[in-house]
Coordinates of C-alpha atoms in Angstrom, one line a residue:
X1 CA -13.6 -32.7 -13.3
X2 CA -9.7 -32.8 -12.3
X3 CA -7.5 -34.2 -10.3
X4 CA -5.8 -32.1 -7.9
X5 CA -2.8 -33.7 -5.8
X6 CA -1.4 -33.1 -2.6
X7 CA 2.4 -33.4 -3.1
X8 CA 3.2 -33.7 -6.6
X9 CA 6.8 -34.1 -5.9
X10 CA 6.1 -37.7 -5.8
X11 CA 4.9 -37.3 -8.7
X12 CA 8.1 -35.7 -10.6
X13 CA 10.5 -38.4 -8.8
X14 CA 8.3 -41.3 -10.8
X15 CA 7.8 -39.6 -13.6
X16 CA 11.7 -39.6 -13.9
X17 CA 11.8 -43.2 -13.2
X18 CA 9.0 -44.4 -15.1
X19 CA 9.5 -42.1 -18.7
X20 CA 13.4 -41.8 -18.5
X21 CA 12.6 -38.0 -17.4
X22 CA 16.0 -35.9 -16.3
X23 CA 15.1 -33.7 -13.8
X24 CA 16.7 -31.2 -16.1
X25 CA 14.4 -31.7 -18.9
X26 CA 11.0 -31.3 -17.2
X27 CA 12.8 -28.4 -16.1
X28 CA 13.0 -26.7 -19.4
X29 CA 9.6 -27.7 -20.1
X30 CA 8.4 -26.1 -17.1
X31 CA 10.2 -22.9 -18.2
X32 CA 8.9 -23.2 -21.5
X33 CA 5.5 -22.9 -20.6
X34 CA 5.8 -19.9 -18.6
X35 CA 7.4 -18.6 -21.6
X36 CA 4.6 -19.0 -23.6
X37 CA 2.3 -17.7 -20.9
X38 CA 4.5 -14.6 -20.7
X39 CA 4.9 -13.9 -24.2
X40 CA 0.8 -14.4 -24.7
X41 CA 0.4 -11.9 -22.2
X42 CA 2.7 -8.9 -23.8
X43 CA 1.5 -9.8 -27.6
X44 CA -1.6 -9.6 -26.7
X45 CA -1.8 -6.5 -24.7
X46 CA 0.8 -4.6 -26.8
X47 CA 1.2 -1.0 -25.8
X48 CA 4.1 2.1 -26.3
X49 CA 7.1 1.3 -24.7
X50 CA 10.0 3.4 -23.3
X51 CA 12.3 1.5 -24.6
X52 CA 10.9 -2.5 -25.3
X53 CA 8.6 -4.4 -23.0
X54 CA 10.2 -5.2 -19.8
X55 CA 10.3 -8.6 -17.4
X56 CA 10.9 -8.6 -13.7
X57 CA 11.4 -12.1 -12.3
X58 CA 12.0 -13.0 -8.7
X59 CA 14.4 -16.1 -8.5
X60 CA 14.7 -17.9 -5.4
X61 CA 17.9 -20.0 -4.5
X62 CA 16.1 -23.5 -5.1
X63 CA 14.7 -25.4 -8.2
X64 CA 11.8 -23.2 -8.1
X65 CA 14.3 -20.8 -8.8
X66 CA 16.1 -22.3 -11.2
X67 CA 12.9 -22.4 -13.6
X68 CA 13.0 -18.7 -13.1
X69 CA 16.5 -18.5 -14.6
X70 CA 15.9 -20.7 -17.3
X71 CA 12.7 -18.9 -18.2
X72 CA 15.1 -15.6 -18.1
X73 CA 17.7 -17.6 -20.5
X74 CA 14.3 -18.0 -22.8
X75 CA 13.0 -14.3 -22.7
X76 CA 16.2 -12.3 -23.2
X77 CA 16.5 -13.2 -27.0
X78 CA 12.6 -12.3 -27.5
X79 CA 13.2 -8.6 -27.9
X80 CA 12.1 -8.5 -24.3
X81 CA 14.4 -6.7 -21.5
X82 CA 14.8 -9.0 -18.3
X83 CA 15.9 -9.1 -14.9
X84 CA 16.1 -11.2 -12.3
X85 CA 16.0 -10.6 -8.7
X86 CA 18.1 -13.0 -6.6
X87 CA 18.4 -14.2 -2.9
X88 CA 21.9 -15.2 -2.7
X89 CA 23.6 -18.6 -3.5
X90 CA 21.8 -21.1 -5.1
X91 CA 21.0 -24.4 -3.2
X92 CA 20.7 -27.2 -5.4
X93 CA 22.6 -28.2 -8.8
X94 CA 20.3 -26.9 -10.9
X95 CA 19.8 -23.6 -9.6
X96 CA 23.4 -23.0 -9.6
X97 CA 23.5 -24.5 -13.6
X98 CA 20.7 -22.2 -14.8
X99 CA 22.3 -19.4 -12.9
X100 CA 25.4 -19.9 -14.6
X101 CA 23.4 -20.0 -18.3
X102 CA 22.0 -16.6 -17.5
X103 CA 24.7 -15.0 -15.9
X104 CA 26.7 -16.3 -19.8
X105 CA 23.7 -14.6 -21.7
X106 CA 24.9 -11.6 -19.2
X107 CA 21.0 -10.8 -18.2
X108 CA 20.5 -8.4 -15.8
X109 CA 20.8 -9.3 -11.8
X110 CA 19.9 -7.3 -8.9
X111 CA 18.9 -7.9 -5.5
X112 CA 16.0 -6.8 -3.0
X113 CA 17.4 -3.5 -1.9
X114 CA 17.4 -2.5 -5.4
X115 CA 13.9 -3.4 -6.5
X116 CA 12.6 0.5 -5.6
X117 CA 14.9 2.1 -8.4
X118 CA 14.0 -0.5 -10.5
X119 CA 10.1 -0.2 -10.6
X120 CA 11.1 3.5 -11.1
X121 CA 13.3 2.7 -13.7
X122 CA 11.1 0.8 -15.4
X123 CA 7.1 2.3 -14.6
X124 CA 6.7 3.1 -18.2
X125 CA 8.0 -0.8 -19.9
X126 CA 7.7 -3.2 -17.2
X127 CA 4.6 -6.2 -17.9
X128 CA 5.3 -8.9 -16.4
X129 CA 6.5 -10.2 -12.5
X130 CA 7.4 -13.9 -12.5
X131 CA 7.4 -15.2 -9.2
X132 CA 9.8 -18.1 -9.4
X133 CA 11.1 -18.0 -5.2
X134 CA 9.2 -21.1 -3.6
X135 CA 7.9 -24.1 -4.6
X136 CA 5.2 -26.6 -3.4
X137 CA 8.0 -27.7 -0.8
X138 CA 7.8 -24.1 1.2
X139 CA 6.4 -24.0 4.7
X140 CA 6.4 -21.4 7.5
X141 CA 7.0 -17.6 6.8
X142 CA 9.0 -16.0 3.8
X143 CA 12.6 -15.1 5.4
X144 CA 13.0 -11.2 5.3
X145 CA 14.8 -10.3 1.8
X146 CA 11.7 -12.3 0.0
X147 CA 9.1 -11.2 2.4
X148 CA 10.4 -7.3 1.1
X149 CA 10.5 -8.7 -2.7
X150 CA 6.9 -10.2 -2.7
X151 CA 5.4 -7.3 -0.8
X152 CA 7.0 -4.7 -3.3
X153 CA 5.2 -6.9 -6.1
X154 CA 2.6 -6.8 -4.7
X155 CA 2.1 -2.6 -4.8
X156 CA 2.6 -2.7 -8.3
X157 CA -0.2 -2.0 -10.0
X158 CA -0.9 -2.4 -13.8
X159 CA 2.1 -5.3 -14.4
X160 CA 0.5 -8.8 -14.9
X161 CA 2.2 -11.2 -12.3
X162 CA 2.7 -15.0 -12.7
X163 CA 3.8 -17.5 -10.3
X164 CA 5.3 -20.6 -10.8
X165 CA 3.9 -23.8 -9.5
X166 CA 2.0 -22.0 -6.7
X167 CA 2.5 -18.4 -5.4
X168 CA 5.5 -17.7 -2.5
X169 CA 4.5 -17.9 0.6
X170 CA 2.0 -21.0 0.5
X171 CA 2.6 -24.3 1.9
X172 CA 2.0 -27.5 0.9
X173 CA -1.5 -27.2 2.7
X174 CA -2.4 -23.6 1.0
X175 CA -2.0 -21.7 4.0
X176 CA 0.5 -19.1 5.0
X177 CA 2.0 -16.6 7.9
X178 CA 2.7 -13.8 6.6
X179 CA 2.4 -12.1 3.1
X180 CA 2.2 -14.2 -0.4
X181 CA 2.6 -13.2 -3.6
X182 CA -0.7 -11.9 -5.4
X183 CA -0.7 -14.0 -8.7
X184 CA -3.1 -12.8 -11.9
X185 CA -1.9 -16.2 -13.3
X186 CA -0.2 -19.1 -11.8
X187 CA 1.4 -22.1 -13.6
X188 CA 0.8 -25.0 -11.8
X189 CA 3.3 -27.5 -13.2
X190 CA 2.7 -31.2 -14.3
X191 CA -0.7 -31.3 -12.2
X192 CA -3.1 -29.5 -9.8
X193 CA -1.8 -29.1 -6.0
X194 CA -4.4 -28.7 -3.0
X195 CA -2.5 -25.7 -1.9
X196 CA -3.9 -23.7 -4.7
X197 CA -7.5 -24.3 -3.6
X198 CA -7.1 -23.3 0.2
X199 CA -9.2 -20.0 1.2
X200 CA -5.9 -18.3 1.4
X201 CA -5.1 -19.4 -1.8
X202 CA -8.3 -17.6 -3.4
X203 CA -6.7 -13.9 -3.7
X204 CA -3.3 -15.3 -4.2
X205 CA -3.7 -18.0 -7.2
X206 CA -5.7 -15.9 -9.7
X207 CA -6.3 -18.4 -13.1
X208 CA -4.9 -21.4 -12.7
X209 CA -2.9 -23.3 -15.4
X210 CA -1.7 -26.5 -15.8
X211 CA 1.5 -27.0 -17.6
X212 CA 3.1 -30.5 -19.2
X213 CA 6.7 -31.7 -18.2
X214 CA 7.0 -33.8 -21.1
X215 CA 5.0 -36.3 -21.1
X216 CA 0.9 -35.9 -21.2
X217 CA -1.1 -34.6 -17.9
X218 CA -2.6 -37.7 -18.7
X219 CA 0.3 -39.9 -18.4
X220 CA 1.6 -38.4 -15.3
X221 CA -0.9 -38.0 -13.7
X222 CA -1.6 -42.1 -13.8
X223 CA 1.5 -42.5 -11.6
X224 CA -0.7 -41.8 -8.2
X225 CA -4.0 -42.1 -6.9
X226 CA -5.6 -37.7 -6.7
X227 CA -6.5 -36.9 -2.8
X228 CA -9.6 -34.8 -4.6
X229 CA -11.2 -33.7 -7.4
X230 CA -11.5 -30.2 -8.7
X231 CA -15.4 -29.5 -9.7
X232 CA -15.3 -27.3 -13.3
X233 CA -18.6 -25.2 -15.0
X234 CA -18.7 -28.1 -17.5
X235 CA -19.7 -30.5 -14.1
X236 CA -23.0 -29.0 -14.0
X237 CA -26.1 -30.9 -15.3
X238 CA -29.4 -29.0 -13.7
X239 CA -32.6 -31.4 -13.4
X240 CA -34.1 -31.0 -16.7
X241 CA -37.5 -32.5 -17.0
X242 CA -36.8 -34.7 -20.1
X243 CA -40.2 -36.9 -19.6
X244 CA -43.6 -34.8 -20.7
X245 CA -46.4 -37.3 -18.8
X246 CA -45.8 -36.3 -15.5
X247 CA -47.0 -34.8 -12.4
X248 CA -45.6 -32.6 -9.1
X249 CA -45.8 -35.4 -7.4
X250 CA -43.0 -36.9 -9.8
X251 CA -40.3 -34.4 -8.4
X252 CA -40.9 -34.6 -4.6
X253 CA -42.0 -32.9 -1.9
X254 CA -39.6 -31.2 0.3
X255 CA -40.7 -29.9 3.7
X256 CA -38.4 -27.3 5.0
X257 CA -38.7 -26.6 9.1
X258 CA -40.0 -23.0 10.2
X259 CA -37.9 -22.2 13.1
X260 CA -37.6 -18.8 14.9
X261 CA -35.9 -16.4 11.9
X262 CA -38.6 -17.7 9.2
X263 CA -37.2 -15.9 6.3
X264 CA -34.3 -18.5 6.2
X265 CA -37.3 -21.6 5.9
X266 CA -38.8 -19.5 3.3
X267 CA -35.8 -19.2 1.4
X268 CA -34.5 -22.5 1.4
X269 CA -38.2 -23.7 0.5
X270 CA -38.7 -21.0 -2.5
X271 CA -34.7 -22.1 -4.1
X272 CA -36.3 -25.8 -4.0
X273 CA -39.6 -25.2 -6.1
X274 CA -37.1 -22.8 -8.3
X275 CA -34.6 -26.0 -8.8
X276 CA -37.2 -28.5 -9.6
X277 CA -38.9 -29.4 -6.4
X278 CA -42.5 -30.5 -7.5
X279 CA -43.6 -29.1 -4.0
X280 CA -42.2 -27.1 -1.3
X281 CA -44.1 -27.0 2.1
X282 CA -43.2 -24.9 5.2
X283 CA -43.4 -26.9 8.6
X284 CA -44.7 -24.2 11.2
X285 CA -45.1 -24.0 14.6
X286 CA -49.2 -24.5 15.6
X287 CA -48.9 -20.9 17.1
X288 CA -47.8 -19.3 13.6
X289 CA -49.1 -17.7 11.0
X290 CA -48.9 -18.6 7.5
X291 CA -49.9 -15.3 6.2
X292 CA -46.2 -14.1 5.5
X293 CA -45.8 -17.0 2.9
X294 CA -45.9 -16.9 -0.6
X295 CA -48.9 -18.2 -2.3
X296 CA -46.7 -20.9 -3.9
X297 CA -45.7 -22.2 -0.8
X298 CA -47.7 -24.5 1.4
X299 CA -47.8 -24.9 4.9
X300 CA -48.4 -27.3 7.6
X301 CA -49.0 -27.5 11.0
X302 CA -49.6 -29.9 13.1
X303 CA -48.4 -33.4 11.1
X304 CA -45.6 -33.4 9.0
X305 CA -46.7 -33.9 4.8
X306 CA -46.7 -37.5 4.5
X307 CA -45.5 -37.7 0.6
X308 CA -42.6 -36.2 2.2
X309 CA -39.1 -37.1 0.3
X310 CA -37.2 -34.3 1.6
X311 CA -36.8 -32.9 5.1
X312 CA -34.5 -30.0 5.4
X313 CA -34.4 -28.2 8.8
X314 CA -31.5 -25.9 11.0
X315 CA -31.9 -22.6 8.8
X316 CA -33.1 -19.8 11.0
X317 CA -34.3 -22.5 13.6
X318 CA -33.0 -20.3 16.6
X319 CA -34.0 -21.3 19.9
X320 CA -37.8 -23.6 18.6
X321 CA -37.2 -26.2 20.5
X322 CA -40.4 -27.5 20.2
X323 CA -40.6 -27.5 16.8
X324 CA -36.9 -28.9 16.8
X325 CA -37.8 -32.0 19.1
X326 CA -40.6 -32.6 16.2
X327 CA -38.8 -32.2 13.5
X328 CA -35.8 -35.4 15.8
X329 CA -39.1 -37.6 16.0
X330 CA -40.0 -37.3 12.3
X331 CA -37.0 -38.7 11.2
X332 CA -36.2 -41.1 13.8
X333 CA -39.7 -42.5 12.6
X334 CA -38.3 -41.8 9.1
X335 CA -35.0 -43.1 9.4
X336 CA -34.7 -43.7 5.5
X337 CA -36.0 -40.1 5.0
X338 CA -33.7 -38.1 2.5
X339 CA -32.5 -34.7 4.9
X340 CA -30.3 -31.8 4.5
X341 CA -28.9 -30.0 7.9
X342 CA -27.8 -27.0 8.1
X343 CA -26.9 -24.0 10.4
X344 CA -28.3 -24.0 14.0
X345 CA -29.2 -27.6 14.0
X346 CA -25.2 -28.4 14.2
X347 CA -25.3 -27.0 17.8
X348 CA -27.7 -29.4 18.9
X349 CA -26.7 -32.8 20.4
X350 CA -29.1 -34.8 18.8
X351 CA -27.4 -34.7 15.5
X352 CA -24.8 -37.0 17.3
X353 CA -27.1 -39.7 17.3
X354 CA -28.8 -39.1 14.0
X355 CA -25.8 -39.5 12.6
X356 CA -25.0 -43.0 14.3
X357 CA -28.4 -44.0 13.9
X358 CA -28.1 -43.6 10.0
X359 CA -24.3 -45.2 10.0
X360 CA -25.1 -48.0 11.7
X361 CA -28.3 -48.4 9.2
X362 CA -26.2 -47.6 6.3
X363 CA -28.3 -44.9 5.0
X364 CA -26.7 -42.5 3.1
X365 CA -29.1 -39.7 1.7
X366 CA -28.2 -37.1 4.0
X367 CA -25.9 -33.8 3.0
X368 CA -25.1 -31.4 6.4
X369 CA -24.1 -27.7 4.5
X370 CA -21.9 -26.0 7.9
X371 CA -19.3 -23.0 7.5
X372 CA -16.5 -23.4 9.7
X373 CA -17.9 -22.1 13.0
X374 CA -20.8 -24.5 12.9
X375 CA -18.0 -27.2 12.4
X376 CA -16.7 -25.9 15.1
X377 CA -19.6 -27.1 17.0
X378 CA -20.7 -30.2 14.9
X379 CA -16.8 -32.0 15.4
X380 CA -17.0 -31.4 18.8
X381 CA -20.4 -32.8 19.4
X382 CA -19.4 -35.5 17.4
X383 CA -16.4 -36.3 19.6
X384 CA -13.8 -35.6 16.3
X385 CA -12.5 -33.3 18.5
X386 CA -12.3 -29.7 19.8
X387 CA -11.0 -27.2 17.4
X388 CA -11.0 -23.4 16.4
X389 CA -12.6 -22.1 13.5
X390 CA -8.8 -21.1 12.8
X391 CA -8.0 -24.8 12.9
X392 CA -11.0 -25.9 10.8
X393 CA -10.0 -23.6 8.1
X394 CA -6.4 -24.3 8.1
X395 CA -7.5 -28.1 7.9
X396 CA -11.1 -28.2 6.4
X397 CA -9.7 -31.2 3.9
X398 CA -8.2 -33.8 6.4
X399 CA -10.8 -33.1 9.2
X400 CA -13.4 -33.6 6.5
X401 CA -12.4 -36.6 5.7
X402 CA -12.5 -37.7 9.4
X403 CA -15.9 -36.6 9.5
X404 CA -16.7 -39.0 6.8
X405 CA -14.8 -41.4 7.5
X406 CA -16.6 -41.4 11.2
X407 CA -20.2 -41.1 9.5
X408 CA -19.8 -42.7 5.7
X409 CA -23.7 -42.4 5.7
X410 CA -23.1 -38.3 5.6
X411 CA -21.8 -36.0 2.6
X412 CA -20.3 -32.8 4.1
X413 CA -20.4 -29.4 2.3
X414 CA -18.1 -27.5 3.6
X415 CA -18.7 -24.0 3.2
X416 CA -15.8 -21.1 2.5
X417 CA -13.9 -19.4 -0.5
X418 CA -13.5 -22.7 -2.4
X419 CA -16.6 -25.0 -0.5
X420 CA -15.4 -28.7 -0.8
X421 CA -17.9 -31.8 -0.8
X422 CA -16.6 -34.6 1.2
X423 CA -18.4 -38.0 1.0
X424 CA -17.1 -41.5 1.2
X425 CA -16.3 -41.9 -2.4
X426 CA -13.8 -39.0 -2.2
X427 CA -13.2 -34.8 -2.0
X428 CA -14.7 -32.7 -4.4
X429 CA -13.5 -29.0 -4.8
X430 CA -15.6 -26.2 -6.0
X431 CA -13.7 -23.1 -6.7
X432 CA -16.8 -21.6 -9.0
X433 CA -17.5 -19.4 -5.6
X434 CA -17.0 -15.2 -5.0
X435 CA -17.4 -12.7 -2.4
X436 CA -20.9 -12.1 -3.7
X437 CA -22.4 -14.9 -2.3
X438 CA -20.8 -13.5 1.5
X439 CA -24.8 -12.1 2.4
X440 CA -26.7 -13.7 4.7
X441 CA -29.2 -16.0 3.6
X442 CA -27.1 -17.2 1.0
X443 CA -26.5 -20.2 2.8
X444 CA -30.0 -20.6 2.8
X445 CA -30.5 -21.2 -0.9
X446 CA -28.0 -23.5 -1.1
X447 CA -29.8 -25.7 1.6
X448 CA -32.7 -25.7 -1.1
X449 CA -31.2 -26.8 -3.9
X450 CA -29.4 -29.5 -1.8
X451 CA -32.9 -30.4 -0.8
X452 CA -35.1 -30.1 -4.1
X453 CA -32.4 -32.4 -5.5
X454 CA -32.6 -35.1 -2.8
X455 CA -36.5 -34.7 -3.5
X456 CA -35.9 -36.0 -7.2
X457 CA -34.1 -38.9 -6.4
X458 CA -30.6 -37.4 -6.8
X459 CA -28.1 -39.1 -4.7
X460 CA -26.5 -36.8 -1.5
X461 CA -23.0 -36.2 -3.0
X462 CA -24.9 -35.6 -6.5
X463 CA -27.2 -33.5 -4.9
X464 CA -23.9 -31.5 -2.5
X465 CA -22.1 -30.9 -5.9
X466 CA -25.2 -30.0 -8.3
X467 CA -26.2 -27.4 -5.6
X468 CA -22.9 -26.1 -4.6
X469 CA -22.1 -25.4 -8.5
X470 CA -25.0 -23.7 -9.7
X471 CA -25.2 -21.8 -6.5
X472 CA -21.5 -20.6 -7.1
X473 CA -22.1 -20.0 -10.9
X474 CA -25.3 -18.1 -10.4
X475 CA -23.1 -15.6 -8.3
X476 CA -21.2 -14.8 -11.2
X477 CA -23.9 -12.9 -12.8
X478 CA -23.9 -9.8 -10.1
X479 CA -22.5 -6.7 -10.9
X480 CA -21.8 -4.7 -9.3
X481 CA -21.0 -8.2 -6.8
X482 CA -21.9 -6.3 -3.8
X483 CA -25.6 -6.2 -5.0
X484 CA -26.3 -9.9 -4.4
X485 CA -29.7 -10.6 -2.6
X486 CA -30.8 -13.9 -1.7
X487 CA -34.1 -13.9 -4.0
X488 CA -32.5 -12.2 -6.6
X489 CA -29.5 -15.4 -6.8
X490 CA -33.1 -17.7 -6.5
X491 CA -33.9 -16.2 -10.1
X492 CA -30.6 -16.0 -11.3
X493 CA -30.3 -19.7 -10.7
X494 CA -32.9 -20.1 -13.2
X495 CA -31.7 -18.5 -15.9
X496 CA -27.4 -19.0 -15.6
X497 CA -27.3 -22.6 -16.1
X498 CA -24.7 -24.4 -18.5
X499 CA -26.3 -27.2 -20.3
X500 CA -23.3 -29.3 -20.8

């Protein structure tokens, strides 16, 4: 687990105060390690040049910049051709000094209208694209000479690109208005940024490195409190049965509501007997027939199982209000009951007041699993506010964080590109997730292993993050990724564990 910052500018400023830093200095270091990461890249993928490996990087007129022309002043004696691409005057003192250092080593400048001849030029020899225009400081749209230099970059094929910091054309919040850079690798420097774990940023970042400014990651990152946590393969610890004289009964019983689509139910209910649940029943409308379930599914009726640990209801519910209204009573009559809600159960009023209910009793083993158009639905009901799904993604941190800071008895998933897990304690990132898992019924897995957790005495932000990881790392294991089914990611999940 890592810390991830919002504005690690703060951090730079009292990292100069509090090691005797110069600006200048971590500088250097942050040019040095995009050094190395450039030079790994063309000795380990050597190939038959033209003439000698080439490296095209974009300098901007900033300090962002500026590490691009001191990571040019570091290349060109490397038996390695470079050449920048500028924007005009530079804008700060160090920009215009390490502009001045590479225009001595006499290193090859151009400028935007002349980026066409030189990808011809240089099809056969040119590796690398360094993206060194913006910082974490940029906001609004790339102005038009950069917005022409990332989008040519961009059409390059076969050239590995790196960004530094965080890829041009992402704000401070990871979002952006127009086109970004298209990173295979970007170097985020002294410490992990937000921005770099938006949705947007999930086909912009690529891998994500973390480079040292001089002094440990350790050291400065102790200068200032992380806004979240970044959630890594080596988090996940799946509920191994370590005791040998037990029974089902020891690992719960989760009931899963059978609304109107009862695939979803069945779904959810088979992920939680696959993730340890000791049983996994189906609550079903008296009208029903149980003859679609599997035979290691049980069903009830007309009372609700009353060894129940578990409810977990919303998925596929539709328009059962009957069995909804039960499913309310239960755990108002329950109201220390362990529950997972998910999907249509966020358009219904009544989780306004299950909420409060639990708040006000201080209970706190409940997880909700929305994507951002139920949020849509639950913030409003909830009076945080009306949004867009628009404005819910652009914002998913801070208005999860409202959420939970409304309702500290709830953990929120919050599904998307990179889901994030927002309790009282804190945020937690998962950026283990890929477009496989965008099938429906997906969502519906997850809701089980949210559920078989809470069943076994996990905790709710325990059970969000154990079921959002091993959800996202079973997806891994597609290919092709456009084959994922939901009950094939069920057996996946049983066999693609890490046992850290």
């Amino acid at each position: 687990m890592e810390k991830v910052y919002f504005d690690t500018r703060v951090l730079d400023t009292c990292c100069r105060k509090q090691y005797g830093l110069s600006e200048e200095l971590m500088m250097e270091n942050a040019a040095s390690a995009l050094e190395q990461e450039v030079l790994h890249f063309i000795k380990s993928n050597p190939q038959k040049y033209m003439e000698r490996a080439s490296v095209l990087i974009l300098a901007g007129t900033g300090n962002n910049g500026a590490d691009g022309f001191a990571l040019a002043r570091r290349l060109i004696g490397k038996d390695i051709s470079v050449t920048l691409c500028t924007f005009g005057e530079c804008k700060t003192e160090l920009a215009t000094l390490q502009k001045k250092r590479a225009e001595l080593l006499q290193i090859r400048e151009i400028v935007v209208y002349e980026l066409d001849e030189f990808f011809e030029q240089k099809s056969m020899d040119l590796r690398v694209i360094g993206d060194c225009i913006f910082g974490s400081g940029f906001h609004g749209k790339l102005p038009a000479a950069q917005e022409a230099a990332v989008r040519a970059a961009n059409k390059i094929s076969d050239v590995y690109k790196i960004a530094c910091d965080i890829p041009s054309g992402l704000d401070l919040n990871g979002n952006c208005e127009g086109e970004v850079f298209c990173a295979d690798l970007t170097v985020s420097m002294g410490s992990l940024k937000c921005a770099l774990f938006s949705d947007a940023a999930k086909d912009a970042c690529g891998k994500i490195v973390c480079a040292n400014l001089g002094v440990s990651r350790s050291a400065f990152e102790s200068l200032a409190k992380p806004v979240a946590h970044l959630l890594e393969q080596t988090d996940i610890h799946p509920p191994f049965r370590k005791k040998q004289n037990v029974h089902k009964g020891t690992f719960g019983h989760t009931v899963f509501v059978c609304g109107q689509k009862k695939g979803a139910a069945v779904l959810a209910a088979s992920a939680a007997l696959y993730f340890g649940a000791g049983l996994a029943t189906l609550f079903l409308d008296e009208l029903d027939s149980d003859s679609f379930l599997p035979p290691y599914l049980m069903s009830a009726t007309k009372n609700f199982p009353e060894n129940c640990k578990c409810l977990a209801f919303g998925m596929g519910l539709g328009s059962s209000e009957k069995i909804a209204a039960e499913a309310f009573l239960f755990l108002e009559k329950n109201p220390t009951l362990a529950c997972v809600l998910d999907a249509d159960i966020f358009y219904d009023f009544r989780i306004r007041q299950l909420l409060e209910k639990r708040r006000d009793c201080n209970y706190t083993n409940i997880v909700l699993t929305p994507h951002p158009k139920e949020c849509v639905s639950l913030f409003k009901i909830c009076g945080l506010g009306d949004f867009s799904v628009k404005e819910i993604v652009l914002n998913r941190m801070e208005l999860a964080k409202k959420f939970v800071e409304k309702f500290p008895c709830a953990t929120l998933l919050l599904k998307g590109a990179n889901s994030i897990i927002a309790t009282e304690e804190g945020v937690f990132i998962n950026p283990l997730g890929n477009s496989a898992l965008a099938k429906a019924g997906s969502g519906d897995v997850l809701t089980g292993l949210c559920a078989a957790l809470l069943s076994q005495g996990y905790s709710a932000q325990e059970a969000a993050i154990q079921a959002s990881l091993v959800h996202a790392n079973a997806s891994h294991d597609f290919f092709p990724n456009y084959a994922l089914t939901p009950p094939a990611l069920i057996e996946k999940i049983a066999h693609s564990v890490v046992i850290a």
